[in-house]
Amino acid sequence: MITDCAPILKPFEYMTTELSGEKYPTLSLVIPLIRGLQHTVRNVRPETDAGILLKNSLVAIVARRLGSLEKDKIVSKSTLLDPKFKKTAFGLTDNADNAEKWLVAELTSIISFNNDAGDNNINNISEIPASSTSTGSSYSLWDHFDQKVTEVRSVICSNVFATLMMRQYLELPHLHRGKNSLDFWKQHKMTLPELYFNYNFN
């Protein structure tokens, strides 16, 4: 019976070891390891009743207690920002797409903030000068509208830039699984600055 159950438990030991690493980020490993664990355990073929019961119980427990982590905002963003995994590690495309949307929204906020503070190289959209009235007064009935247009343009510009940056990142080749993701982001902190910032604070 022990011989029959050992192959079922071995993947859990391996997963525990992987997530106990101290010299590399581990949060981004959670989703791919869970998917790998599920796949491996499902493919074990126990021959005893005890082994079959153990396998079925563990498959159900993993799905119930760990399966939802792919929908977790922090965990999914961490996996997407790991150049070894990106969207490939996700079991469901919808979950990967949601993580991308969350990151694009955060990038948009960061870029918009940097625009307002003048801390990056993106050109701020010039404000539309207020038109003067026929009497030559300095105020205009169009000021409120012009300000709203400027704000909308700024948001759209930031969102487009964030979307393009995310696309640029996703189109880069996957990092080899044996490489350190931190080194990747250090190398790309100038070309993907807002994503680099997001990676370090997720």
Short mmCIF file of C-alpha atoms in Angstrom, two decimals:
data_model
loop_
_atom_site.label_atom_id
_atom_site.label_comp_id
_atom_site.label_asym_id
_atom_site.label_seq_id
_atom_site.Cartn_x
_atom_site.Cartn_y
_atom_site.Cartn_z
CA MET A 1 0.00 0.00 0.00
CA ILE A 2 2.85 2.39 0.84
CA THR A 3 4.43 1.68 -2.52
CA ASP A 4 1.12 2.47 -4.18
CA CYS A 5 0.61 5.76 -2.32
CA ALA A 6 4.15 7.12 -2.47
CA PRO A 7 3.96 8.28 -6.13
CA ILE A 8 0.79 10.22 -5.27
CA LEU A 9 2.45 12.09 -2.41
CA LYS A 10 5.81 12.70 -4.09
CA PRO A 11 4.60 15.69 -6.19
CA PHE A 12 3.44 17.45 -3.01
CA GLU A 13 6.92 17.11 -1.54
CA TYR A 14 8.44 18.56 -4.70
CA MET A 15 6.01 21.48 -4.70
CA THR A 16 6.78 22.25 -1.05
CA THR A 17 10.51 22.29 -1.81
CA GLU A 18 10.05 24.61 -4.80
CA LEU A 19 7.95 27.08 -2.80
CA SER A 20 10.47 27.09 0.05
CA GLY A 21 13.22 28.69 -2.03
CA GLU A 22 15.01 31.68 -0.54
CA LYS A 23 17.10 32.87 -3.49
CA TYR A 24 14.30 33.41 -6.01
CA PRO A 25 10.74 34.81 -6.04
CA THR A 26 8.21 32.12 -5.18
CA LEU A 27 4.78 33.77 -5.43
CA SER A 28 4.81 33.58 -9.23
CA LEU A 29 5.45 29.83 -8.98
CA VAL A 30 2.17 29.08 -7.22
CA ILE A 31 -0.12 28.89 -10.26
CA PRO A 32 2.15 26.82 -12.54
CA LEU A 33 3.04 24.48 -9.69
CA ILE A 34 -0.61 23.93 -8.79
CA ARG A 35 -1.43 23.16 -12.42
CA GLY A 36 1.56 20.84 -12.62
CA LEU A 37 0.54 19.16 -9.37
CA GLN A 38 -2.99 18.55 -10.61
CA HIS A 39 -1.75 17.14 -13.91
CA THR A 40 0.81 14.86 -12.26
CA VAL A 41 -1.50 13.46 -9.59
CA ARG A 42 -4.28 12.81 -12.10
CA ASN A 43 -1.89 10.74 -14.19
CA VAL A 44 -0.81 8.49 -11.31
CA ARG A 45 -2.40 5.04 -11.63
CA PRO A 46 -2.72 3.46 -8.17
CA GLU A 47 -3.67 -0.20 -8.01
CA THR A 48 -5.02 -0.52 -4.47
CA ASP A 49 -8.30 0.80 -3.10
CA ALA A 50 -6.39 2.90 -0.58
CA GLY A 51 -4.28 4.42 -3.33
CA ILE A 52 -7.30 5.22 -5.48
CA LEU A 53 -9.11 6.78 -2.52
CA LEU A 54 -6.04 8.86 -1.62
CA LYS A 55 -5.62 10.07 -5.19
CA ASN A 56 -9.26 11.07 -5.61
CA SER A 57 -9.32 12.82 -2.24
CA LEU A 58 -6.17 14.82 -2.96
CA VAL A 59 -7.34 15.82 -6.44
CA ALA A 60 -10.58 17.14 -4.96
CA ILE A 61 -8.82 18.96 -2.10
CA VAL A 62 -6.31 20.65 -4.41
CA ALA A 63 -9.08 21.81 -6.74
CA ARG A 64 -11.19 23.11 -3.86
CA ARG A 65 -8.49 24.81 -1.80
CA LEU A 66 -5.89 25.84 -4.36
CA GLY A 67 -7.71 26.07 -7.68
CA SER A 68 -9.13 29.51 -6.90
CA LEU A 69 -5.66 31.02 -6.52
CA GLU A 70 -5.55 31.48 -10.29
CA LYS A 71 -8.28 34.09 -9.82
CA ASP A 72 -6.47 35.83 -6.98
CA LYS A 73 -5.42 39.30 -8.06
CA ILE A 74 -2.00 39.35 -6.42
CA VAL A 75 -1.03 35.78 -7.30
CA SER A 76 -2.19 36.01 -10.92
CA LYS A 77 -0.43 39.34 -11.52
CA SER A 78 2.76 37.92 -10.05
CA THR A 79 2.62 34.95 -12.41
CA LEU A 80 1.90 37.13 -15.43
CA LEU A 81 4.83 39.38 -14.56
CA ASP A 82 7.19 36.42 -14.36
CA PRO A 83 8.85 36.27 -17.81
CA LYS A 84 9.21 32.50 -17.46
CA PHE A 85 5.44 32.01 -17.33
CA LYS A 86 3.41 35.01 -18.52
CA LYS A 87 0.01 33.72 -19.74
CA THR A 88 1.24 30.21 -20.48
CA ALA A 89 1.10 29.09 -16.85
CA PHE A 90 -2.62 29.73 -16.46
CA GLY A 91 -5.09 26.89 -16.72
CA LEU A 92 -7.87 29.15 -17.98
CA THR A 93 -7.42 31.87 -20.59
CA ASP A 94 -10.02 34.07 -18.89
CA ASN A 95 -7.94 34.18 -15.71
CA ALA A 96 -4.84 35.19 -17.66
CA ASP A 97 -6.81 37.88 -19.48
CA ASN A 98 -8.14 39.24 -16.19
CA ALA A 99 -4.62 39.46 -14.80
CA GLU A 100 -3.57 41.38 -17.91
CA LYS A 101 -6.49 43.80 -17.49
CA TRP A 102 -5.58 44.42 -13.85
CA LEU A 103 -1.98 45.14 -14.78
CA VAL A 104 -2.92 47.45 -17.65
CA ALA A 105 -5.19 49.39 -15.29
CA GLU A 106 -2.36 49.76 -12.78
CA LEU A 107 0.09 50.76 -15.50
CA THR A 108 -2.38 53.37 -16.73
CA SER A 109 -2.55 54.87 -13.24
CA ILE A 110 1.23 54.91 -12.87
CA ILE A 111 1.78 56.48 -16.29
CA SER A 112 -0.96 59.03 -15.70
CA PHE A 113 0.56 59.96 -12.35
CA ASN A 114 4.00 60.31 -13.92
CA ASN A 115 2.53 62.49 -16.64
CA ASP A 116 0.97 64.79 -14.07
CA ALA A 117 4.20 64.95 -12.09
CA GLY A 118 6.33 65.43 -15.19
CA ASP A 119 8.58 62.53 -14.17
CA ASN A 120 8.73 60.63 -17.45
CA ASN A 121 9.42 61.25 -21.11
CA ILE A 122 5.85 61.07 -22.34
CA ASN A 123 4.77 64.41 -23.69
CA ASN A 124 1.92 65.93 -21.76
CA ILE A 125 -1.02 66.97 -23.86
CA SER A 126 -1.14 70.72 -24.02
CA GLU A 127 -4.10 72.41 -22.51
CA ILE A 128 -6.47 74.04 -24.93
CA PRO A 129 -6.28 77.79 -24.40
CA ALA A 130 -9.46 79.28 -23.11
CA SER A 131 -11.31 81.25 -25.72
CA SER A 132 -12.26 84.78 -24.90
CA THR A 133 -15.75 86.16 -25.06
CA SER A 134 -16.85 88.83 -27.45
CA THR A 135 -16.52 91.36 -24.65
CA GLY A 136 -12.87 90.44 -24.12
CA SER A 137 -13.33 88.94 -20.63
CA SER A 138 -10.77 86.35 -19.49
CA TYR A 139 -13.23 83.61 -18.63
CA SER A 140 -15.10 81.36 -21.03
CA LEU A 141 -18.20 79.22 -20.96
CA TRP A 142 -16.09 76.56 -22.68
CA ASP A 143 -13.46 76.24 -19.93
CA HIS A 144 -15.23 73.37 -18.19
CA PHE A 145 -15.65 71.42 -21.42
CA ASP A 146 -12.07 72.04 -22.53
CA GLN A 147 -10.76 70.80 -19.20
CA LYS A 148 -12.82 67.60 -19.44
CA VAL A 149 -11.51 66.94 -22.96
CA THR A 150 -7.94 67.39 -21.74
CA GLU A 151 -8.51 64.93 -18.89
CA VAL A 152 -10.12 62.35 -21.19
CA ARG A 153 -7.27 62.65 -23.68
CA SER A 154 -4.74 62.19 -20.90
CA VAL A 155 -6.44 59.01 -19.66
CA ILE A 156 -6.73 57.60 -23.19
CA CYS A 157 -3.07 58.37 -23.89
CA SER A 158 -1.97 56.64 -20.67
CA ASN A 159 -4.16 53.61 -21.36
CA VAL A 160 -2.85 53.22 -24.91
CA PHE A 161 0.74 53.47 -23.71
CA ALA A 162 0.07 50.93 -20.94
CA THR A 163 -1.55 48.51 -23.40
CA LEU A 164 1.38 48.82 -25.81
CA MET A 165 3.89 48.25 -23.02
CA MET A 166 2.06 45.12 -21.89
CA ARG A 167 1.93 43.84 -25.47
CA GLN A 168 5.65 44.51 -25.87
CA TYR A 169 6.37 42.49 -22.73
CA LEU A 170 4.13 39.57 -23.68
CA GLU A 171 5.68 39.35 -27.15
CA LEU A 172 9.18 38.95 -25.73
CA PRO A 173 10.44 35.34 -25.69
CA HIS A 174 9.80 33.40 -22.50
CA LEU A 175 12.72 33.41 -20.11
CA HIS A 176 14.32 30.00 -19.63
CA ARG A 177 12.83 28.37 -16.55
CA GLY A 178 16.26 27.99 -14.97
CA LYS A 179 16.96 31.73 -15.16
CA ASN A 180 16.22 34.29 -12.45
CA SER A 181 13.29 36.60 -13.21
CA LEU A 182 14.85 39.38 -11.13
CA ASP A 183 17.77 39.54 -13.56
CA PHE A 184 15.34 39.86 -16.47
CA TRP A 185 13.63 42.87 -14.92
CA LYS A 186 16.91 44.52 -14.04
CA GLN A 187 17.86 44.26 -17.71
CA HIS A 188 14.52 45.68 -18.88
CA LYS A 189 13.93 48.38 -16.28
CA MET A 190 14.73 51.09 -18.81
CA THR A 191 12.60 49.71 -21.66
CA LEU A 192 9.66 48.63 -19.47
CA PRO A 193 9.97 51.04 -16.52
CA GLU A 194 6.39 50.99 -15.25
CA LEU A 195 6.21 47.19 -15.49
CA TYR A 196 9.54 46.97 -13.68
CA PHE A 197 8.10 49.15 -10.92
CA ASN A 198 4.96 46.99 -10.79
CA TYR A 199 6.97 43.76 -10.62
CA ASN A 200 8.96 45.02 -7.65
CA PHE A 201 5.85 46.02 -5.71
CA ASN A 202 3.63 42.99 -6.42
#
